[in-house]
Amino acid sequence: TSNEPAATQQASAPAAAPVAKEGNDAPGEKVVIGFSAPAADHGWIAAISKNAADAAKQYTDVEFRPVEPTNDINQQISAVESLIQAKVNVLVILPNDGQQLNQVSRQAMDAGIPVVNVDRVFPDKLSYRAWIGGDNYGMGVAAGHQIGKTLKDKGVSNPVILEIQGIATLPLTQDRSRGFADALKTYGFTVTAQQDAKFTVESGTQVATNLLQAHKKIDAIWNHDDDQGIGVLAAIKEAGRDEFFMVGGAGSANAMRDIQADSGVLKATVTYPPTMAASAIKIARLIAQGKGMSDLLEQQVPQSITLASETITKDNAAQYLPLGFES
Amino acid sequence: MTEVDQAAPARPRVKAAGPGGWLGRLGEVRHLGLVAALVLLAIVGLVTRPENFATASNLVSILALASTIGVITVGMTFVIIGGGIDLSVGALMALASVWATTLATQSYGPVVIIVCAVLVGTGAGLLNGILIAYGRMVPFIATLAMMVAGRGLAQRMSDQRTQLVQQDNSMIVSLSTTRVLGLPLLVYVFALVVLLGWLLLNRTTFGRRTYAVGGNPEAARLAGIDVRRHTLMLYALSGLCCGIAAVLIMARTTTGSSTHGDLYELDAIAAVIIGGTLLSGGRGTIIGAILGLLIFTVITNLFILNGLNTADQLIAKGAIIVAAVLLQRRTLKTPT
Amino acid sequence: MTEVDQAAPARPRVKAAGPGGWLGRLGEVRHLGLVAALVLLAIVGLVTRPENFATASNLVSILALASTIGVITVGMTFVIIGGGIDLSVGALMALASVWATTLATQSYGPVVIIVCAVLVGTGAGLLNGILIAYGRMVPFIATLAMMVAGRGLAQRMSDQRTQLVQQDNSMIVSLSTTRVLGLPLLVYVFALVVLLGWLLLNRTTFGRRTYAVGGNPEAARLAGIDVRRHTLMLYALSGLCCGIAAVLIMARTTTGSSTHGDLYELDAIAAVIIGGTLLSGGRGTIIGAILGLLIFTVITNLFILNGLNTADQLIAKGAIIVAAVLLQRRTLKTPT
Amino acid sequence: MPRPPSDSSSLLVMRHIVKQFPGVRALDGVDLEVRAGEVHCLLGQNGAGKSTLIKILSGAHEPDEGEVLLGGAPVRLAPPTAAMGHGIATIYQELDLVDGLSVTENIFLGHEPATFGFSRRAEADRATAALLKRLGHGEIRPRAEVGSLSPAHKQIVSMARALSHSARLIIMDEPSAALDHDEVGNLFRVIRDLTSQGVAVIYISHRLEEIREIGDRVTVLKDGRTVAVGLAAKDTPTSRIVALMTGRDVEYAFPPRPARGAHEGRPEVLRVENLTLPGRFADVSFTIRAGEIVGLAGLVGSGRSEIIEAIYGARRPGGRVVLDGRTVRPGSTTRAVRMGMGLAPEERKTQALLLDHSVAHNITLASLSRYTRPRWLGRLDRRAESAEAERLSRALDIRPPDPRRPIRTLSGGNQQKAVLGRWLAEDRKLLLLDEPTRGVDVGARTELYALVRRLADDGIGVLLVSSEVPEVLGLADRVLVIREGRIVHEAPAGDLDEHRVLDLVMVSTAENPSLEGARHD
Ligand SMILES: Nc1ncnc2c1ncn2[C@@H]1O[C@H](COP(=O)(O)OP(=O)(O)OP(=O)(O)O)[C@@H](O)[C@H]1O
Ligand SMILES: Nc1ncnc2c1ncn2[C@@H]1O[C@H](COP(=O)(O)OP(=O)(O)OP(=O)(O)O)[C@@H](O)[C@H]1O
Ligand SMILES: [Mg+2]
Ligand SMILES: [Mg+2]
């Protein structure tokens, strides 16, 4: 795979990686970065908030102004409004829902505050200056290929493939599922059953417990999220089932360790790196200071950056482990 | 209505003294307690964020945030005073917002969108009322079922996607963006609903009967009130408020979505109860409920301004709720 | 007085209501409704998924799923019969699970983990009780504050991460993985809690007083019952159940997490009320609550066995709740 | 079976009314005939069916059988609005007011003066003030919250509500139970006023003296049947009425009192020193010796109930309460009960009963720990418990004689017996009885009097509050007269008579013309 940028690595372990004192990281004019994200009730989102804060801490010229994370759109709108009022220099927003926060983000742009949109995209391009995010569809595709290929190699026909989603009403979930189904189709496979587990460990246990009862023989499971995956694995262990393999999602350190140890059904996971938040802070700073990205030829920060989803297996787990987030 | 009418639950043994006796005073004190809590929060705001808190735009922001749930709270106040509870409000708001933003509905223009949201809300509220008043279901369960089914239906109608309000119907969105005298239109809608609700509760026979139905249904029946029909209407009223709130949330978010109004029921009920309405019915005020809601909203706003992290916010919020209530220290009868 | 006794003729118009008079029959009938609902669901299961539903392992799964929240439901039944409500149960379970799985706690081994979870739960429950019984706060608000603060504290302690139960303490996890007579140990824990709860409620003075405190606190107080202390104990009991549930959820998920028990309060309250306990207190049974809970668990199981998607699940769940309640069609007095 | 004549002067005729409740045939063929302008008294023991009958009249219940003629034409009275439409207004036995509403709102509940749904509040308030004035209680403010009123005032509001319908038949179910002597006089003035305008009144009371004073004719119910119609209220001998009601001859009399000074040497059970609760009562000091019954006489609102509650630990007064030589720390009823006190409170329904629970559970509520074994476990020996409940309910002749019934379905008098029974299950040193015979029928009263006296003879001290002066004088050994929260007189009961007590109690009412005018004579 192509994209293992040093920048990402740096962002994930800011303390470890020395900050270059020249180029883009050299102190510039002081900028205030407003930050709004959903409530951190989940490992991945927690990692997002943490990475953003850590990245901001690296710079003496950045004042980081996070607002109350919330899962209520109405409140997130108010939060962003309050940041606009506070006249921050640049906004970094991971919306609960891109469509619903589009308007208020547009207001910010209209008020002259550039917005860096993280992950869940605003439908209106006038609503953000730059977007950085994971590739949800691609993540589904990666998982689909991993499962499809493994089963094909084993020579399984008509496999029972289960999919455990995160929150079903999120567009990102739907993108992931679409990618998964599309990739499986190339092998002539389909998803046998699909349930959502709200991104929590406990819900993962419950859904998996019931799914295992519904299907006496399973070939493969794709679980969208490694955090809820802990619960899924606990349910599998409790049921004493091991006739199938499982692919995770997001890429938590925990999952990577499991994969590396190869002790259970979890054989692979597809990444969705929360390091994007750190990158977003860096980009926001550059935008506010009117700089470009020094590795690129362009004078300005690109409009859109899509992170690739990687597939982590036993073979490359060691390499990725430092990038995994602790769930 | 006089303060005395809405005063605290009397201990059965305590007998009234003269005009404006201690009960009357307590009534005033109760709202005073809420106002005091608000003032305290405002002082905290002024001290911690002098440059942000008391700005006009921040106050507008607080009101705009309070509007949606505020409208729902008005309906909830009626239901709770009438001895019931409505857990379905958040789901009904979501359902109404989804129904009103389907492509089919949107093709008829903004007026139909608004009418649709209001009708869906009222209709679902009526269904609640039928289950409770005529199906004799416990309100908690009936509205819980409605909450669950309502969200499901909303998800199904929207195919679990967020539905944008289209350009043609931007009149809806202008409720949030157009300002009159510095306030977005939706704040006026909120104010109007509160005013009408207050009039209905305090100045009409419907309102007074609501207290009777909640406080002593048997007495209400013996006085010739059709308790069932009244109950039905209370839930329809709450549904109506959800419909109006759906319009406001569409305006604010420019979308209809099955995820709107998540846990609003809890916030609305909490606001009503902090405002001095008894969960057992028969007592309470709209003003108290709105004050309770404002307290919640200001708390949230203060957190935003001060940039607390989630964990600390939650801890602080819990502590503030306890403090606010102990501040108004009601002397209810033996607590349970 | 004694000579008067004989003079009084037995009233002929009183139908002999022997042991198990109409009240007893009503009790049976009420549970019959729930049992019928369960049987109906089982029939649906047998018809739609003959090969999966009635298998031993599926039934075990259902019981295991019901265990955590079942333990909480037992505590909730006491609180509600005692005239209160406890919204903090889910949060307290999360807090207890987090506290018990911090590295510091885990270093002392499984027994300390269990003791820690139980103590944290009971302690937080006691705090609820103090706020309500001695701080005279409305239970809804006090436990709401505790719910908010409890989750916040759990997030803070865990730094918003999921905490794994470590290898050394796998004894905890074995509650879920070890089976005796085909049933995981945690099902026995659940059964034991239900049994003890039933005995406490139906066979001891504590239980009888709980009904009195919930049914008419003033009368209970004047009959010499220390209503405050009793109320305090009810919330402590509910907290204790949350602590036990925390141990079970740790066993099942192998983790402690601030996200555990999300919305458990709603499920537990709903189960209690479907089981025939009045939200106003003074009435109710543990058996009914557990039956109510089993209905919920079986519904979810059936949905997943049949591969329904979330939206349809929600709609069907709402409809089934209504159907189940109408099936038992209680003729309470005037509904409100 | 006597048949009421249905001549043209009959306003109301009820024929063969049957009403069945689950397990009980409350009415088993009742006949009633009421004429315009008369006060028709309905008598019967507790549970005879009086309240049920009037609930049928007011449309609250629908009869299973029988017919009702109003002004000669058959009518259907349910739902309550229909009865109201026919000019029937009712004051119910159980107060049926909404605590959260104002006096005005309660009075006009269901028929508010309104324009387009907006209530005309000033008009309603004026009408309320006029009604209250007519009832001699101009001091009740129309805007006051009903929940904050005393039981007596609530009763007045109920009455005003009945008057607010321009009715031709007003039913009063034990209206005097919450009223003291003085108030009753007032009530009678209003009734006379009504009847003089041709309104018929159905009057239910367990106080036979009242029947004598206000009644014209009497119908007696027994076990859901009419046993006598149209007796002359003024001159049917009491013994005959009582015999009709109870089906046997009962001596309506107080038990013999021990000789004066009999308690001299006995130990003090209760010593109260300078008990003060600001605004309620002040400087109350007295003692009760073992075996003594002390009565508190006074007007409604004079503070008697509050004194009792303060002694019981339900309030925190200044001063000192000593029970059996030990100081009672204020503020805990639990401690008071543990030390040996028992209270039968004034308001049965809200203060004493668990309405949804069985008679047995209500009886054993205060003595639960007696049936535990082992005690430390708190396990209830349910057999011992129900045996005790059975024994007490038989001893008190609670009807129907099934302790498993929910107490809600019992008549008021029988409920009161269960409340007393609660304290008989345990050894008490001191019993506090607040209006113990409110709503209790003649037969049962006699039994209760005998019971209280017997308890005293066994060495218990009794503090008795009653608004019926004859009751205090007849039962107590010593009487304390309370006026405005202070003891103004203390004397052996034998040294007082009714007039003397009334004079003592009411000295200050001279300044209050409304009460003065209502003075009973
Ligand atoms: N709702 C009810 N359900 C069952 N039984 C009832 C109900 N209401 C009354 N009863 C029974 O009907 C009978 C008549 O009761 P009712 O209240 O009419 O007596 P009453 O004559 O008014 O007595 P009291 O003088 O004590 O008020 C009693 O045996 C009572 O237990
Ligand atoms: N008619 C009244 N006017 C003014 N206040 C009253 C009246 N009746 C009761 N109260 C209030 O009740 C208090 C005393 O009531 P309490 O019940 O102790 O008296 P009581 O003698 O027991 O009367 P009751 O016969 O109603 O029980 C008074 O201090 C007063 O506040
Ligand atoms: Mg009666
Ligand atoms: Mg009194």
Short mmCIF file of C-alpha atoms in Angstrom, two decimals, chain A residues 30 52 79 136 163 172 195 203 212 222 235 289:
data_model
loop_
_atom_site.label_atom_id
_atom_site.label_comp_id
_atom_site.label_asym_id
_atom_site.label_seq_id
_atom_site.Cartn_x
_atom_site.Cartn_y
_atom_site.Cartn_z
CA LYS A 30 -0.42 33.18 16.79
CA ALA A 52 -6.09 16.90 18.25
CA ALA A 79 -21.07 25.04 20.12
CA ASN A 136 -15.21 4.59 4.68
CA GLU A 163 -21.56 -7.96 9.36
CA LEU A 172 -20.18 6.46 7.36
CA GLN A 195 -26.86 -6.00 12.71
CA SER A 203 -23.86 -3.80 22.66
CA LEU A 212 -24.23 -16.64 17.07
CA TRP A 222 -16.72 -8.27 9.66
CA ALA A 235 -19.42 -13.29 23.20
CA GLN A 289 -0.99 31.24 8.86
#
